[in-house]
PDB file of C-alpha atoms in Angstrom:
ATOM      1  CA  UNK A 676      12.242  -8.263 -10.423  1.00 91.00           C
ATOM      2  CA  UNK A 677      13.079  -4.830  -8.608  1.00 95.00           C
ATOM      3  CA  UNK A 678      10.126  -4.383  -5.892  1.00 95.00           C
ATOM      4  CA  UNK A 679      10.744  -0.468  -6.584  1.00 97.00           C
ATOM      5  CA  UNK A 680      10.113  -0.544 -10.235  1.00 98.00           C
ATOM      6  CA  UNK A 681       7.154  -2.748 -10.317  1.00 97.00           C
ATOM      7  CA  UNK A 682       5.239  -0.825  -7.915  1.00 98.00           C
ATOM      8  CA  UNK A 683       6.499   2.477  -9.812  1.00 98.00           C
ATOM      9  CA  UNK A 684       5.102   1.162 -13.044  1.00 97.00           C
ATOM     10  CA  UNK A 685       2.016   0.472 -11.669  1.00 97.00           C
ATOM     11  CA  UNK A 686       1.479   3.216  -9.790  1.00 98.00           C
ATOM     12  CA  UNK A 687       2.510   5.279 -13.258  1.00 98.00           C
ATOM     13  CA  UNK A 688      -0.393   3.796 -14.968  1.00 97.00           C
ATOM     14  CA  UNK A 689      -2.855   4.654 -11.901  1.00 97.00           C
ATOM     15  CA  UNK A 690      -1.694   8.047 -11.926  1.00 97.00           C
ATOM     16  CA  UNK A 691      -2.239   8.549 -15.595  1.00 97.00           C
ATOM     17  CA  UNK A 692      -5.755   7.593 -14.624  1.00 96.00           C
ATOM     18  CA  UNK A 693      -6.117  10.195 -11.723  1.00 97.00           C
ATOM     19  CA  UNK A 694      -5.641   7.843  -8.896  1.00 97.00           C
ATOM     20  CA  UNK A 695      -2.913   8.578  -6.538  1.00 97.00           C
ATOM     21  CA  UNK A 696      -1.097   7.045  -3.662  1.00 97.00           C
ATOM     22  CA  UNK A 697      -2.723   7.184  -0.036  1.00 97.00           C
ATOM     23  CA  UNK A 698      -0.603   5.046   1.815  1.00 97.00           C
ATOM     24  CA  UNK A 699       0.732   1.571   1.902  1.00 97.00           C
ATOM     25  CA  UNK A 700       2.015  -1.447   3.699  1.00 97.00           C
ATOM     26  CA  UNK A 701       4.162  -4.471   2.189  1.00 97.00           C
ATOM     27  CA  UNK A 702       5.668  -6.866   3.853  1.00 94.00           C
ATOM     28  CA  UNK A 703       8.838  -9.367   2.473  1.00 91.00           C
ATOM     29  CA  UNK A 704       9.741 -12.295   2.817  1.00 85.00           C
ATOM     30  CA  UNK A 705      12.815 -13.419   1.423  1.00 70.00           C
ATOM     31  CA  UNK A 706      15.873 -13.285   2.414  1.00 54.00           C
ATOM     32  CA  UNK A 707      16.282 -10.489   4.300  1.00 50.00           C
ATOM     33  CA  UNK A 708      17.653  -9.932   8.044  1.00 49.00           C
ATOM     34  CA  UNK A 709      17.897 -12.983  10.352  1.00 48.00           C
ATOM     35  CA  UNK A 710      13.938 -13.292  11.294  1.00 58.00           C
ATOM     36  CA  UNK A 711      13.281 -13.384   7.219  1.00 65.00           C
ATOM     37  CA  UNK A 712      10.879 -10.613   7.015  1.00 78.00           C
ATOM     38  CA  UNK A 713      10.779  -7.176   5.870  1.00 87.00           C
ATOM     39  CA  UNK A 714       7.869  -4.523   7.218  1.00 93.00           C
ATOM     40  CA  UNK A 715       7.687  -1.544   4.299  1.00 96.00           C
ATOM     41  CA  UNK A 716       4.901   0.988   5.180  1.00 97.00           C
ATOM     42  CA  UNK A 717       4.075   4.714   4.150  1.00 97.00           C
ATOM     43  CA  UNK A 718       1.614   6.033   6.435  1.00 97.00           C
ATOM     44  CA  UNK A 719      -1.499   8.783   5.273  1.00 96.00           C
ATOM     45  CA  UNK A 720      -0.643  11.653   4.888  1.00 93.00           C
ATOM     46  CA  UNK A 721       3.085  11.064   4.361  1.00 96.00           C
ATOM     47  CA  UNK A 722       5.264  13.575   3.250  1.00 96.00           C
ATOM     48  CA  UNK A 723       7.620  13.554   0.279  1.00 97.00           C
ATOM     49  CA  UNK A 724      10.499  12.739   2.370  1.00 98.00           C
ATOM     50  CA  UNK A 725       8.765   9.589   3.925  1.00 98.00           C
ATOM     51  CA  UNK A 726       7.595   8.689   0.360  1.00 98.00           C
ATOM     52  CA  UNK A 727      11.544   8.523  -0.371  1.00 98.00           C
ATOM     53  CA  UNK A 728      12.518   6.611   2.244  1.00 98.00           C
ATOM     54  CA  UNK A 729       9.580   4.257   1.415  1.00 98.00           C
ATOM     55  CA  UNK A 730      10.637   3.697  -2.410  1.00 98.00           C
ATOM     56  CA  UNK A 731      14.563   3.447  -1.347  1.00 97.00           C
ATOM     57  CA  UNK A 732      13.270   1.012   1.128  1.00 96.00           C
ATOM     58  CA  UNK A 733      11.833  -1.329  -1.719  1.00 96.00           C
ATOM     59  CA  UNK A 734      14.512  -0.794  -3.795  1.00 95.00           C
ATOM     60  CA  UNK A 735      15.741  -4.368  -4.196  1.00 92.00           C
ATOM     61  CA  UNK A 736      15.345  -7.478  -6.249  1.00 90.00           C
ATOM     62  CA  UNK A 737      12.973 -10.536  -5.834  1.00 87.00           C
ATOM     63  CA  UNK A 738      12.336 -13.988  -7.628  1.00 82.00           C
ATOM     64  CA  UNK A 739       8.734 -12.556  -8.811  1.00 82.00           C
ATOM     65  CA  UNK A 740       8.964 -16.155 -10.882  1.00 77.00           C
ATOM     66  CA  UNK A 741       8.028 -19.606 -10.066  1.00 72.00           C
ATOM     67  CA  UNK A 742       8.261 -20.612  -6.124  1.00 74.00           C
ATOM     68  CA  UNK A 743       6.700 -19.163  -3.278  1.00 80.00           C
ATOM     69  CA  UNK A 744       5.277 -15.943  -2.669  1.00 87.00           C
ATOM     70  CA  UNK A 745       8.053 -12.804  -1.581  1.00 89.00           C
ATOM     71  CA  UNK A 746       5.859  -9.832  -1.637  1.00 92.00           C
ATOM     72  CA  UNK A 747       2.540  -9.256   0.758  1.00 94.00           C
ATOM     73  CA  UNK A 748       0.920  -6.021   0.794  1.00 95.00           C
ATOM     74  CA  UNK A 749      -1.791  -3.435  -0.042  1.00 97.00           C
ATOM     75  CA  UNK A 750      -1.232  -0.207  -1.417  1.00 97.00           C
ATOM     76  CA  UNK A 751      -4.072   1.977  -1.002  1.00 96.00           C
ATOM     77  CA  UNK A 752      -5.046   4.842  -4.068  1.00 97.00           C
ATOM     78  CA  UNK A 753      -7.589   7.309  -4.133  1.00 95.00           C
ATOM     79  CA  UNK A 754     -10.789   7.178  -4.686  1.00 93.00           C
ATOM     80  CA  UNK A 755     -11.941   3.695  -3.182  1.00 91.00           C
ATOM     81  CA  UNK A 756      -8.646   1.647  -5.665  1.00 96.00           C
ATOM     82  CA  UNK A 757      -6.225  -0.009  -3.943  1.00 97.00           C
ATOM     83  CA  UNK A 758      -3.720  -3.209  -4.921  1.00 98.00           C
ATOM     84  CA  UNK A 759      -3.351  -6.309  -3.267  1.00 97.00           C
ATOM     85  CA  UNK A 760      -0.896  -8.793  -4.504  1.00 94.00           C
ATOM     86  CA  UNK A 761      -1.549 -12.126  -6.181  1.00 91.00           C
ATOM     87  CA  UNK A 762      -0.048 -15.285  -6.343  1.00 88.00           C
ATOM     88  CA  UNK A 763      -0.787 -17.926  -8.753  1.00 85.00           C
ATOM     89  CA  UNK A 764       0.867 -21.152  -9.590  1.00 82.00           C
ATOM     90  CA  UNK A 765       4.099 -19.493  -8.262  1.00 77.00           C
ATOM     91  CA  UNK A 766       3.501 -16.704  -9.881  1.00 85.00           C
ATOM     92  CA  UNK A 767       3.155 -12.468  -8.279  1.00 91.00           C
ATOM     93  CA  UNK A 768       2.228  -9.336  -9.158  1.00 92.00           C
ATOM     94  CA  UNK A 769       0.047  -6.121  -8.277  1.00 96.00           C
ATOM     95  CA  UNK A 770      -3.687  -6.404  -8.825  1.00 96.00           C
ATOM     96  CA  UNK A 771      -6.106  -3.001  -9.244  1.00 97.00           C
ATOM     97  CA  UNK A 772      -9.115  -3.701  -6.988  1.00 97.00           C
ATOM     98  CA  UNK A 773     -12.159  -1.313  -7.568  1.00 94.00           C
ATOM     99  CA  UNK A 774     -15.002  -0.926  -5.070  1.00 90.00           C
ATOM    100  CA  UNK A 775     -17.952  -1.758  -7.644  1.00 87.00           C
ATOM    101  CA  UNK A 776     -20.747   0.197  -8.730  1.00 83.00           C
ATOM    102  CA  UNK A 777     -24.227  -0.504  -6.896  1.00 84.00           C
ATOM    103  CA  UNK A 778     -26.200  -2.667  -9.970  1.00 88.00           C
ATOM    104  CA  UNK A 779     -29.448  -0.706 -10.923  1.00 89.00           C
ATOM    105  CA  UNK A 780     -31.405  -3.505  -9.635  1.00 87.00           C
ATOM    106  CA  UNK A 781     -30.288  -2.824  -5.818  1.00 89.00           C
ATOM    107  CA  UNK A 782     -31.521   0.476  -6.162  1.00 90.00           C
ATOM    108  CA  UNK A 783     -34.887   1.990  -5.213  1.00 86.00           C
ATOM    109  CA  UNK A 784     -37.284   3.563  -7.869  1.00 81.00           C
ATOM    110  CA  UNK A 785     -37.822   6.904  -7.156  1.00 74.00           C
TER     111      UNK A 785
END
């Protein structure tokens, strides 16, 4: 799996739904560098040039498959969304997370 294009696709769908990207931080580890972990952040307010650097900076593959987790991050959106990343039964991806909605109950008659 490219790290690039799987955040790109997501983020593609998000968009499409007026959400857009804040800032983010993702950490790898795989086999990168000789400490085995990778630090990939865009900061608020980023410009287009540090958005870039950030997506040429994830531009590589990963075993998204069975085994243990690579990818670690949060990606924050707009409007209260952000993702986090999963891992189940050696399985990863990208999750949407939505602040929820106060339940009717919770709130005071007026």
């Amino acid at each position: 799996m490219n790290a690039r294009e799987e955040l790109q696709e997501i983020l593609k769908k998000q968009k499409e739904k007026g959400l857009d990207l804040v800032c983010a931080e993702i950490s790898y580890e795989g086999r990168w560098g000789d400490n085995g972990k990778e630090e990939i952040t865009l900061t608020h307010s980023h410009t287009k040039e540090e958005a870039e650097a950030f997506f040429k900076a994830l531009d590589f593959k990963y075993d998204s498959g069975f085994g243990t987790q690579e990818l670690y991050g949060t990606v924050w959106l707009t409007y209260g969304v952000w993702l986090s990343r999963w891992e189940y039964d050696g399985s990863e991806g990208w999750q949407v997370n939505r602040c929820p909605g106060i339940p009717n109950y919770l709130r005071k008659a007026q």
